[in-house]
Amino acid sequence: VVEGHILEAEIAFDVLDDLFAFVMLQVGRFKGAVEPWTRDGPSDEARESLTGTLRSMRRIWLDGIAARLPKGVDPSVIEQGPYTPEEAKAKGLIDAVGYADEAQAEAQSRASVDQTVARFGPDARGSGGAGLVGLVRVLSGAGAGFDVPHVTLVRASGAIAMRSSSVLMGEGGISERRMAMVLDRIAKDRTAKAVVLRIDSPGGSALASDLIWHRLMELRKTRPVVVSIGDMAASGGYYLACAGTRVFAEPTSMVGSIGVVGGKLSIGRGLEHIGVHVETFPASDQPGARARAAYLSAVESWDAPTRERVLASMTSVYDVFVRRVSEGRGLPADKVAQFAEGRVFAAADGIGLGMVDELGGVERAIGHARSAAGLPGDAPVRVVGEESGFEQLLGLEDDGEASEEARVAAFARGGSAGVLREVMPDLVPFAQALAPVLSGEHALVAVPFAILVR
């Protein structure tokens, strides 16, 4: 340390000592950007600087929350989470528990309007309307009302996630965002008299599964929604399947696995073994603040109180899962409990339990859909995703996610996921089911294993 606080640190790597030396210079006692390379832990100056900034940010955050919370609600309670939706409502942090369409309906009611226009997010559009795409959609007959009465076949295959962004999902996977677009388009199509949902999924994100389930339940208020199960509708896959007005499955289809798994990957111990030390700076002196700050961190494990909070959240998800099956299948909760707890069944056994209605393939499901909708036996079937290339070019078929999925698929074919598929293909279903953990999902409705029958 010299006058002007000029610091010099020299690091010699033992193995490469004869090849090079790593030298960094620092001007200013609090200029700690180089400390990860020159120290085993943060200096007192760096700790003071970072902690002071975080405390200020926390104070501003809590003051802003306090100004908007109802009187009598302590804003610091928000730091004690995570909370289940019901707990958050009981503590005054939210006003109601519901879905996005219910919030939109209430907003329309309060504003005394019938229509809404999205100005932000993936559904946002400008005041100029749909432009060329909208015009071509109308002229080409791609919009609702220009087709003959038909059955729409929707394919749902792979792991369930909020977005199709995991390279492990490749070209498949059930994206909540994309599925929401598809189901919304079907709901607006008056010529889609019935829907057949072909499911082959081991599950995935609990949140995405619940959101898709809700959309399916809304859709079945206006037309039959028939489910056809392929190899499996397990966990999150069965979450979706139970929304069908009638469920078909092959005798050997795997169904059930009504349960929740969760957790996170923590690599902190491994980093310590190779000399990388990670420091967490809490912005509060309250007990447990450090552990709560690292709740989503990939380098620190959960302590006991955090595990309890996460387990409580997962238990809430499980209770919701059981209620969704009960509502979708029209069964009392105690009857659902007989085939819950994460147990899986062959569909042939699931019939007696009320999990499946009939044995049969997709053809039989389509036949039932035609009959239930009052359509003739030769009524056409429109498969979602098989529109013409011209429609895809103009965005008439896709939801704006295609380019992302195309890049993901290209990476999967040539990258590490492609190697996984080639070298260890049996691990792919297992990896797909648990892939949402890597994207921050801590409550999964997914089978924690893969069953292959040859």
Short mmCIF file of C-alpha atoms in Angstrom, two decimals:
data_model
loop_
_atom_site.label_atom_id
_atom_site.label_comp_id
_atom_site.label_asym_id
_atom_site.label_seq_id
_atom_site.Cartn_x
_atom_site.Cartn_y
_atom_site.Cartn_z
CA VAL A 1 0.00 0.00 0.00
CA VAL A 2 1.50 3.32 -1.07
CA GLU A 3 0.38 6.92 -1.06
CA GLY A 4 -2.75 7.34 -3.21
CA HIS A 5 -3.85 3.81 -2.30
CA ILE A 6 -2.13 2.18 -5.25
CA LEU A 7 -2.10 -1.56 -4.70
CA GLU A 8 -0.17 -4.17 -6.64
CA ALA A 9 -0.77 -7.89 -6.51
CA GLU A 10 1.14 -10.60 -8.32
CA ILE A 11 -0.16 -14.15 -8.65
CA ALA A 12 2.05 -16.99 -9.84
CA PHE A 13 0.28 -20.15 -10.95
CA ASP A 14 2.28 -23.13 -9.67
CA VAL A 15 1.81 -25.29 -12.74
CA LEU A 16 2.40 -22.51 -15.27
CA ASP A 17 4.89 -20.53 -13.22
CA ASP A 18 7.54 -20.77 -15.89
CA LEU A 19 5.17 -19.62 -18.63
CA PHE A 20 3.49 -16.47 -17.37
CA ALA A 21 2.52 -14.35 -14.36
CA PHE A 22 -0.84 -12.69 -13.78
CA VAL A 23 -0.44 -9.11 -12.57
CA MET A 24 -3.28 -6.71 -11.69
CA LEU A 25 -3.06 -3.15 -10.41
CA GLN A 26 -5.67 -1.33 -8.33
CA VAL A 27 -6.10 2.38 -7.66
CA GLY A 28 -8.52 3.18 -4.82
CA ARG A 29 -9.14 1.21 -1.64
CA PHE A 30 -12.73 0.37 -2.61
CA LYS A 31 -12.04 -0.53 -6.24
CA GLY A 32 -12.46 -4.26 -5.66
CA ALA A 33 -13.23 -5.57 -9.15
CA VAL A 34 -9.93 -7.44 -9.24
CA GLU A 35 -10.31 -9.03 -5.81
CA PRO A 36 -11.80 -12.30 -7.13
CA TRP A 37 -8.39 -12.84 -8.76
CA THR A 38 -6.12 -11.51 -6.03
CA ARG A 39 -7.76 -12.61 -2.75
CA ASP A 40 -9.36 -15.65 -1.16
CA GLY A 41 -12.23 -13.48 0.08
CA PRO A 42 -13.49 -9.88 -0.07
CA SER A 43 -11.52 -7.14 1.64
CA ASP A 44 -13.07 -5.10 4.44
CA GLU A 45 -13.38 -2.17 2.04
CA ALA A 46 -15.21 -4.25 -0.58
CA ARG A 47 -17.52 -5.71 2.04
CA GLU A 48 -18.30 -2.23 3.41
CA SER A 49 -18.98 -0.83 -0.06
CA LEU A 50 -21.22 -3.65 -1.25
CA THR A 51 -23.10 -4.00 2.02
CA GLY A 52 -23.80 -0.28 2.18
CA THR A 53 -25.17 -0.29 -1.37
CA LEU A 54 -27.37 -3.31 -0.70
CA ARG A 55 -28.74 -1.85 2.52
CA SER A 56 -29.68 1.34 0.69
CA MET A 57 -31.38 -0.61 -2.09
CA ARG A 58 -33.27 -2.68 0.48
CA ARG A 59 -34.47 0.44 2.31
CA ILE A 60 -35.72 2.04 -0.92
CA TRP A 61 -37.43 -1.22 -1.89
CA LEU A 62 -39.20 -1.65 1.44
CA ASP A 63 -40.24 2.03 1.54
CA GLY A 64 -41.77 1.69 -1.91
CA ILE A 65 -43.66 -1.46 -0.90
CA ALA A 66 -44.85 0.11 2.36
CA ALA A 67 -46.34 3.05 0.45
CA ARG A 68 -48.59 0.71 -1.52
CA LEU A 69 -49.51 -2.01 0.95
CA PRO A 70 -52.72 -1.77 3.00
CA LYS A 71 -52.34 -0.10 6.36
CA GLY A 72 -51.25 -2.43 9.10
CA VAL A 73 -49.24 -4.74 6.80
CA ASP A 74 -45.56 -4.87 7.71
CA PRO A 75 -43.56 -4.60 4.46
CA SER A 76 -40.69 -6.65 5.90
CA VAL A 77 -42.97 -9.70 5.87
CA ILE A 78 -42.27 -9.98 2.15
CA GLU A 79 -38.70 -11.00 3.01
CA GLN A 80 -39.84 -14.06 4.95
CA GLY A 81 -41.07 -16.00 1.90
CA PRO A 82 -41.48 -17.73 -0.39
CA TYR A 83 -45.18 -17.97 0.34
CA THR A 84 -47.94 -20.04 -1.17
CA PRO A 85 -50.63 -17.93 -2.89
CA GLU A 86 -53.01 -18.49 0.01
CA GLU A 87 -50.36 -17.43 2.55
CA ALA A 88 -49.56 -14.30 0.54
CA LYS A 89 -53.24 -13.36 0.51
CA ALA A 90 -53.63 -13.98 4.24
CA LYS A 91 -50.67 -11.69 4.96
CA GLY A 92 -52.10 -8.90 2.81
CA LEU A 93 -49.43 -9.07 0.13
CA ILE A 94 -51.93 -9.81 -2.64
CA ASP A 95 -55.67 -9.26 -3.00
CA ALA A 96 -56.79 -12.44 -4.75
CA VAL A 97 -55.61 -15.78 -6.13
CA GLY A 98 -56.51 -16.49 -9.74
CA TYR A 99 -55.41 -16.77 -13.34
CA ALA A 100 -54.43 -14.04 -15.80
CA ASP A 101 -57.73 -14.20 -17.69
CA GLU A 102 -59.62 -13.71 -14.40
CA ALA A 103 -57.52 -10.64 -13.62
CA GLN A 104 -58.21 -9.32 -17.12
CA ALA A 105 -61.94 -9.89 -16.71
CA GLU A 106 -61.93 -7.96 -13.43
CA ALA A 107 -59.97 -5.12 -15.04
CA GLN A 108 -62.51 -4.96 -17.87
CA SER A 109 -65.35 -4.94 -15.37
CA ARG A 110 -63.82 -2.12 -13.33
CA ALA A 111 -63.13 -0.10 -16.48
CA SER A 112 -66.58 -0.89 -17.96
CA VAL A 113 -65.05 -2.05 -21.27
CA ASP A 114 -65.40 -5.18 -23.38
CA GLN A 115 -62.03 -5.30 -25.12
CA THR A 116 -58.37 -5.06 -24.15
CA VAL A 117 -55.25 -4.23 -26.14
CA ALA A 118 -51.83 -5.50 -25.05
CA ARG A 119 -49.18 -2.79 -25.15
CA PHE A 120 -46.35 -4.65 -23.44
CA GLY A 121 -45.02 -8.20 -23.53
CA PRO A 122 -45.18 -10.97 -26.14
CA ASP A 123 -48.80 -10.18 -27.07
CA ALA A 124 -48.25 -6.44 -27.43
CA ARG A 125 -49.23 -4.73 -30.65
CA GLY A 126 -49.15 -1.16 -31.86
CA SER A 127 -52.07 1.03 -32.77
CA GLY A 128 -51.62 0.25 -36.45
CA GLY A 129 -53.29 -3.13 -36.21
CA ALA A 130 -52.02 -6.40 -37.65
CA GLY A 131 -50.88 -4.80 -40.92
CA LEU A 132 -49.92 -7.05 -43.83
CA VAL A 133 -50.07 -10.24 -41.78
CA GLY A 134 -53.63 -9.52 -40.66
CA LEU A 135 -54.70 -8.67 -44.21
CA VAL A 136 -53.18 -11.84 -45.67
CA ARG A 137 -54.69 -13.89 -42.84
CA VAL A 138 -58.17 -12.68 -43.80
CA LEU A 139 -57.67 -12.97 -47.56
CA SER A 140 -56.13 -16.43 -47.29
CA GLY A 141 -58.89 -17.74 -45.06
CA ALA A 142 -56.41 -18.61 -42.32
CA GLY A 143 -58.50 -16.83 -39.69
CA ALA A 144 -61.43 -18.26 -37.77
CA GLY A 145 -64.69 -18.64 -39.63
CA PHE A 146 -63.26 -19.45 -43.10
CA ASP A 147 -62.97 -23.19 -42.62
CA VAL A 148 -65.47 -26.03 -42.57
CA PRO A 149 -66.52 -27.57 -39.24
CA HIS A 150 -63.71 -29.83 -38.15
CA VAL A 151 -61.84 -31.51 -35.30
CA THR A 152 -58.56 -29.90 -34.25
CA LEU A 153 -55.78 -32.27 -33.22
CA VAL A 154 -53.20 -30.70 -30.89
CA ARG A 155 -49.96 -32.53 -30.28
CA ALA A 156 -48.35 -32.11 -26.84
CA SER A 157 -45.13 -34.10 -26.61
CA GLY A 158 -42.12 -33.81 -24.35
CA ALA A 159 -41.27 -32.00 -21.15
CA ILE A 160 -43.47 -29.13 -19.97
CA ALA A 161 -41.87 -25.73 -19.46
CA MET A 162 -42.85 -22.08 -19.46
CA ARG A 163 -40.80 -21.63 -22.62
CA SER A 164 -39.07 -23.99 -25.04
CA SER A 165 -35.62 -22.71 -24.20
CA SER A 166 -33.84 -25.83 -22.96
CA VAL A 167 -31.48 -27.43 -25.42
CA LEU A 168 -32.47 -30.79 -23.97
CA MET A 169 -35.96 -30.30 -25.35
CA GLY A 170 -34.68 -29.98 -28.90
CA GLU A 171 -37.52 -29.74 -31.40
CA GLY A 172 -40.05 -31.11 -28.93
CA GLY A 173 -41.28 -30.01 -25.57
CA ILE A 174 -44.53 -28.42 -24.41
CA SER A 175 -44.13 -24.67 -24.09
CA GLU A 176 -46.79 -22.93 -22.00
CA ARG A 177 -46.38 -19.79 -24.08
CA ARG A 178 -46.85 -21.61 -27.36
CA MET A 179 -49.67 -23.81 -26.06
CA ALA A 180 -51.48 -20.71 -24.79
CA MET A 181 -51.32 -19.21 -28.29
CA VAL A 182 -52.58 -22.42 -29.88
CA LEU A 183 -55.50 -22.88 -27.47
CA ASP A 184 -56.47 -19.23 -27.70
CA ARG A 185 -56.56 -19.48 -31.49
CA ILE A 186 -58.71 -22.60 -31.28
CA ALA A 187 -61.09 -20.95 -28.81
CA LYS A 188 -61.70 -18.14 -31.30
CA ASP A 189 -62.23 -20.51 -34.22
CA ARG A 190 -65.96 -21.22 -34.43
CA THR A 191 -65.39 -24.00 -36.94
CA ALA A 192 -63.22 -26.00 -34.51
CA LYS A 193 -66.10 -28.02 -33.08
CA ALA A 194 -63.97 -30.39 -30.98
CA VAL A 195 -60.37 -30.75 -29.86
CA VAL A 196 -58.27 -33.88 -29.52
CA LEU A 197 -55.21 -33.37 -27.34
CA ARG A 198 -52.56 -36.01 -28.04
CA ILE A 199 -50.31 -36.17 -24.96
CA ASP A 200 -46.99 -37.91 -24.53
CA SER A 201 -45.22 -36.23 -21.63
CA PRO A 202 -43.33 -37.10 -18.42
CA GLY A 203 -44.25 -33.72 -16.92
CA GLY A 204 -42.15 -30.70 -16.02
CA SER A 205 -42.87 -27.24 -14.64
CA ALA A 206 -45.70 -27.20 -12.09
CA LEU A 207 -46.61 -23.61 -12.97
CA ALA A 208 -46.72 -24.25 -16.71
CA SER A 209 -48.82 -27.39 -16.16
CA ASP A 210 -51.38 -25.51 -14.09
CA LEU A 211 -51.65 -22.65 -16.58
CA ILE A 212 -52.20 -25.02 -19.51
CA TRP A 213 -54.72 -27.03 -17.45
CA HIS A 214 -56.70 -23.86 -16.81
CA ARG A 215 -56.82 -23.01 -20.51
CA LEU A 216 -57.96 -26.53 -21.36
CA MET A 217 -60.72 -26.34 -18.75
CA GLU A 218 -61.87 -23.02 -20.22
CA LEU A 219 -61.83 -24.48 -23.72
CA ARG A 220 -63.93 -27.46 -22.75
CA LYS A 221 -66.72 -25.12 -21.65
CA THR A 222 -67.40 -24.45 -25.33
CA ARG A 223 -66.59 -27.77 -27.04
CA PRO A 224 -65.49 -31.34 -26.31
CA VAL A 225 -61.83 -31.69 -25.39
CA VAL A 226 -60.85 -35.32 -25.87
CA VAL A 227 -57.48 -36.55 -24.62
CA SER A 228 -55.48 -39.29 -26.31
CA ILE A 229 -52.50 -40.58 -24.31
CA GLY A 230 -49.48 -41.98 -26.11
CA ASP A 231 -46.60 -43.63 -24.25
CA MET A 232 -47.26 -41.67 -21.09
CA ALA A 233 -49.21 -38.89 -19.45
CA ALA A 234 -47.31 -38.89 -16.18
CA SER A 235 -47.12 -36.22 -13.52
CA GLY A 236 -47.44 -32.90 -15.38
CA GLY A 237 -48.59 -34.84 -18.43
CA TYR A 238 -51.47 -36.30 -16.43
CA TYR A 239 -52.10 -32.83 -15.00
CA LEU A 240 -53.04 -31.82 -18.56
CA ALA A 241 -54.81 -35.08 -19.40
CA CYS A 242 -57.27 -34.80 -16.52
CA ALA A 243 -58.73 -31.68 -18.18
CA GLY A 244 -60.23 -33.81 -20.95
CA THR A 245 -63.96 -34.38 -21.20
CA ARG A 246 -63.01 -37.96 -22.09
CA VAL A 247 -59.63 -39.65 -21.80
CA PHE A 248 -58.39 -42.43 -24.09
CA ALA A 249 -55.14 -44.35 -23.62
CA GLU A 250 -53.35 -47.41 -24.91
CA PRO A 251 -53.43 -50.36 -22.48
CA THR A 252 -49.71 -49.95 -21.77
CA SER A 253 -49.71 -46.16 -21.54
CA MET A 254 -48.21 -44.90 -18.28
CA VAL A 255 -50.55 -42.62 -16.30
CA GLY A 256 -50.53 -41.04 -12.86
CA SER A 257 -47.49 -39.93 -10.85
CA ILE A 258 -49.57 -37.31 -9.05
CA GLY A 259 -46.86 -35.79 -6.91
CA VAL A 260 -44.26 -33.07 -6.70
CA VAL A 261 -40.48 -33.10 -6.77
CA GLY A 262 -38.26 -30.07 -6.42
CA GLY A 263 -34.91 -28.66 -5.48
CA LYS A 264 -31.98 -26.91 -7.01
CA LEU A 265 -28.48 -27.65 -8.18
CA SER A 266 -25.78 -26.20 -5.94
CA ILE A 267 -22.14 -26.21 -7.03
CA GLY A 268 -20.60 -24.23 -4.18
CA ARG A 269 -18.81 -27.18 -2.58
CA GLY A 270 -17.28 -28.18 -5.87
CA LEU A 271 -16.03 -24.65 -6.45
CA GLU A 272 -14.40 -24.59 -3.03
CA HIS A 273 -12.48 -27.77 -3.92
CA ILE A 274 -10.87 -26.03 -6.88
CA GLY A 275 -10.10 -22.87 -4.93
CA VAL A 276 -13.07 -20.71 -5.87
CA HIS A 277 -14.71 -19.12 -2.82
CA VAL A 278 -18.16 -17.54 -3.07
CA GLU A 279 -19.33 -14.84 -0.66
CA THR A 280 -22.97 -13.78 -0.07
CA PHE A 281 -23.67 -10.25 1.17
CA PRO A 282 -27.02 -9.91 2.98
CA ALA A 283 -28.62 -6.47 3.06
CA SER A 284 -30.23 -7.07 6.44
CA ASP A 285 -29.15 -8.06 9.94
CA GLN A 286 -32.30 -10.13 10.47
CA PRO A 287 -31.79 -13.82 11.30
CA GLY A 288 -31.71 -15.96 8.19
CA ALA A 289 -31.25 -13.01 5.83
CA ARG A 290 -28.13 -14.50 4.28
CA ALA A 291 -29.82 -17.82 3.53
CA ARG A 292 -32.87 -16.08 2.05
CA ALA A 293 -30.64 -13.92 -0.13
CA ALA A 294 -29.07 -17.08 -1.55
CA TYR A 295 -32.41 -18.84 -2.06
CA LEU A 296 -32.05 -18.87 -5.88
CA SER A 297 -28.25 -19.02 -5.89
CA ALA A 298 -26.61 -21.91 -7.72
CA VAL A 299 -23.57 -21.79 -5.44
CA GLU A 300 -25.16 -22.15 -1.99
CA SER A 301 -27.28 -24.93 -0.53
CA TRP A 302 -30.52 -24.39 1.36
CA ASP A 303 -30.42 -24.25 5.15
CA ALA A 304 -33.07 -26.01 7.26
CA PRO A 305 -35.58 -23.09 7.43
CA THR A 306 -35.36 -22.59 3.65
CA ARG A 307 -35.95 -26.30 3.09
CA GLU A 308 -39.06 -26.08 5.25
CA ARG A 309 -40.38 -23.09 3.28
CA VAL A 310 -39.74 -24.84 -0.03
CA LEU A 311 -41.37 -28.03 1.24
CA ALA A 312 -44.42 -26.05 2.34
CA SER A 313 -44.62 -24.51 -1.13
CA MET A 314 -44.33 -27.93 -2.76
CA THR A 315 -47.02 -29.33 -0.46
CA SER A 316 -49.30 -26.51 -1.59
CA VAL A 317 -48.57 -27.43 -5.22
CA TYR A 318 -49.41 -31.06 -4.46
CA ASP A 319 -52.73 -30.09 -2.88
CA VAL A 320 -53.56 -28.00 -5.95
CA PHE A 321 -52.58 -30.91 -8.21
CA VAL A 322 -55.01 -33.21 -6.41
CA ARG A 323 -57.78 -30.60 -6.64
CA ARG A 324 -57.17 -30.16 -10.37
CA VAL A 325 -57.47 -33.91 -10.95
CA SER A 326 -60.58 -34.02 -8.81
CA GLU A 327 -62.21 -31.19 -10.75
CA GLY A 328 -61.10 -32.38 -14.17
CA ARG A 329 -62.07 -36.01 -13.69
CA GLY A 330 -65.19 -35.26 -11.66
CA LEU A 331 -64.00 -37.41 -8.76
CA PRO A 332 -64.07 -36.69 -5.03
CA ALA A 333 -60.70 -35.84 -3.52
CA ASP A 334 -60.64 -38.99 -1.40
CA LYS A 335 -61.03 -41.09 -4.55
CA VAL A 336 -58.13 -39.24 -6.20
CA ALA A 337 -56.04 -39.87 -3.08
CA GLN A 338 -56.26 -43.60 -3.81
CA PHE A 339 -54.13 -43.23 -6.94
CA ALA A 340 -52.09 -40.17 -5.95
CA GLU A 341 -48.90 -39.95 -3.86
CA GLY A 342 -46.74 -40.23 -7.00
CA ARG A 343 -47.82 -43.74 -7.97
CA VAL A 344 -47.87 -44.70 -11.66
CA PHE A 345 -50.17 -47.17 -13.40
CA ALA A 346 -50.64 -48.84 -16.74
CA ALA A 347 -53.73 -47.34 -18.35
CA ALA A 348 -55.43 -50.74 -18.32
CA ASP A 349 -55.38 -50.57 -14.52
CA GLY A 350 -56.16 -46.86 -14.49
CA ILE A 351 -59.65 -47.43 -15.92
CA GLY A 352 -60.90 -49.08 -12.75
CA LEU A 353 -59.57 -46.19 -10.70
CA GLY A 354 -61.25 -43.53 -12.81
CA MET A 355 -58.01 -42.18 -14.26
CA VAL A 356 -58.87 -43.15 -17.84
CA ASP A 357 -62.24 -43.53 -19.55
CA GLU A 358 -61.50 -45.87 -22.47
CA LEU A 359 -58.69 -47.86 -24.03
CA GLY A 360 -57.85 -46.95 -27.59
CA GLY A 361 -55.58 -44.93 -29.83
CA VAL A 362 -55.83 -41.51 -31.40
CA GLU A 363 -58.19 -42.74 -34.14
CA ARG A 364 -60.74 -43.79 -31.57
CA ALA A 365 -60.34 -40.49 -29.75
CA ILE A 366 -60.98 -38.59 -32.99
CA GLY A 367 -64.06 -40.70 -33.65
CA HIS A 368 -65.44 -39.89 -30.23
CA ALA A 369 -64.67 -36.19 -30.72
CA ARG A 370 -66.63 -36.15 -33.98
CA SER A 371 -69.57 -37.86 -32.35
CA ALA A 372 -69.53 -35.63 -29.27
CA ALA A 373 -69.49 -32.52 -31.45
CA GLY A 374 -72.31 -33.78 -33.68
CA LEU A 375 -70.03 -33.97 -36.72
CA PRO A 376 -70.26 -36.61 -39.46
CA GLY A 377 -67.89 -39.55 -39.33
CA ASP A 378 -65.81 -38.13 -42.17
CA ALA A 379 -65.48 -34.62 -40.79
CA PRO A 380 -61.98 -33.23 -41.48
CA VAL A 381 -59.23 -33.17 -38.86
CA ARG A 382 -56.88 -30.21 -38.72
CA VAL A 383 -53.52 -30.94 -37.12
CA VAL A 384 -52.05 -27.90 -35.38
CA GLY A 385 -48.62 -27.11 -36.72
CA GLU A 386 -49.06 -28.43 -40.25
CA GLU A 387 -50.01 -25.19 -41.98
CA SER A 388 -48.35 -24.28 -45.25
CA GLY A 389 -44.87 -22.81 -45.49
CA PHE A 390 -46.37 -19.55 -46.81
CA GLU A 391 -48.48 -19.23 -43.67
CA GLN A 392 -45.44 -19.91 -41.51
CA LEU A 393 -43.48 -17.26 -43.41
CA LEU A 394 -46.16 -14.66 -42.69
CA GLY A 395 -46.52 -15.68 -39.06
CA LEU A 396 -50.00 -17.16 -39.54
CA GLU A 397 -49.12 -20.43 -37.86
CA ASP A 398 -46.46 -19.56 -35.34
CA ASP A 399 -46.52 -17.48 -32.19
CA GLY A 400 -43.20 -15.77 -32.63
CA GLU A 401 -41.26 -18.50 -30.84
CA ALA A 402 -40.35 -20.50 -33.92
CA SER A 403 -37.07 -18.76 -34.57
CA GLU A 404 -35.98 -19.42 -30.99
CA GLU A 405 -37.01 -23.05 -31.17
CA ALA A 406 -35.25 -23.41 -34.52
CA ARG A 407 -32.03 -22.13 -32.99
CA VAL A 408 -32.44 -24.45 -30.01
CA ALA A 409 -33.08 -27.42 -32.29
CA ALA A 410 -30.03 -26.57 -34.40
CA PHE A 411 -27.90 -26.37 -31.27
CA ALA A 412 -29.32 -29.65 -29.98
CA ARG A 413 -28.45 -31.40 -33.23
CA GLY A 414 -24.88 -30.18 -33.22
CA GLY A 415 -24.11 -29.31 -29.60
CA SER A 416 -23.82 -31.08 -26.27
CA ALA A 417 -27.49 -32.08 -26.25
CA GLY A 418 -27.00 -33.66 -29.65
CA VAL A 419 -24.15 -35.69 -28.21
CA LEU A 420 -26.39 -36.76 -25.33
CA ARG A 421 -29.04 -37.96 -27.76
CA GLU A 422 -26.50 -39.92 -29.78
CA VAL A 423 -24.40 -41.40 -26.99
CA MET A 424 -26.93 -41.83 -24.17
CA PRO A 425 -30.42 -41.61 -25.71
CA ASP A 426 -31.95 -43.48 -22.76
CA LEU A 427 -31.14 -40.53 -20.51
CA VAL A 428 -32.95 -37.98 -22.64
CA PRO A 429 -36.48 -38.51 -21.19
CA PHE A 430 -35.05 -38.28 -17.67
CA ALA A 431 -33.07 -35.14 -18.50
CA GLN A 432 -36.05 -33.54 -20.23
CA ALA A 433 -38.34 -34.08 -17.24
CA LEU A 434 -35.93 -32.41 -14.82
CA ALA A 435 -34.63 -29.74 -17.23
CA PRO A 436 -36.89 -26.99 -15.77
CA VAL A 437 -34.80 -27.14 -12.56
CA LEU A 438 -31.98 -25.53 -14.52
CA SER A 439 -34.24 -22.63 -15.50
CA GLY A 440 -35.29 -21.78 -11.94
CA GLU A 441 -38.35 -24.00 -11.39
CA HIS A 442 -38.21 -25.48 -7.89
CA ALA A 443 -41.57 -27.27 -7.86
CA LEU A 444 -41.92 -29.86 -10.61
CA VAL A 445 -44.68 -32.29 -11.47
CA ALA A 446 -42.41 -34.70 -13.31
CA VAL A 447 -41.59 -38.38 -13.05
CA PRO A 448 -38.07 -38.60 -11.58
CA PHE A 449 -37.23 -41.55 -13.81
CA ALA A 450 -37.70 -42.87 -17.31
CA ILE A 451 -39.22 -46.22 -18.25
CA LEU A 452 -38.30 -47.69 -21.62
CA VAL A 453 -40.07 -50.79 -22.93
CA ARG A 454 -38.48 -52.63 -25.85
#
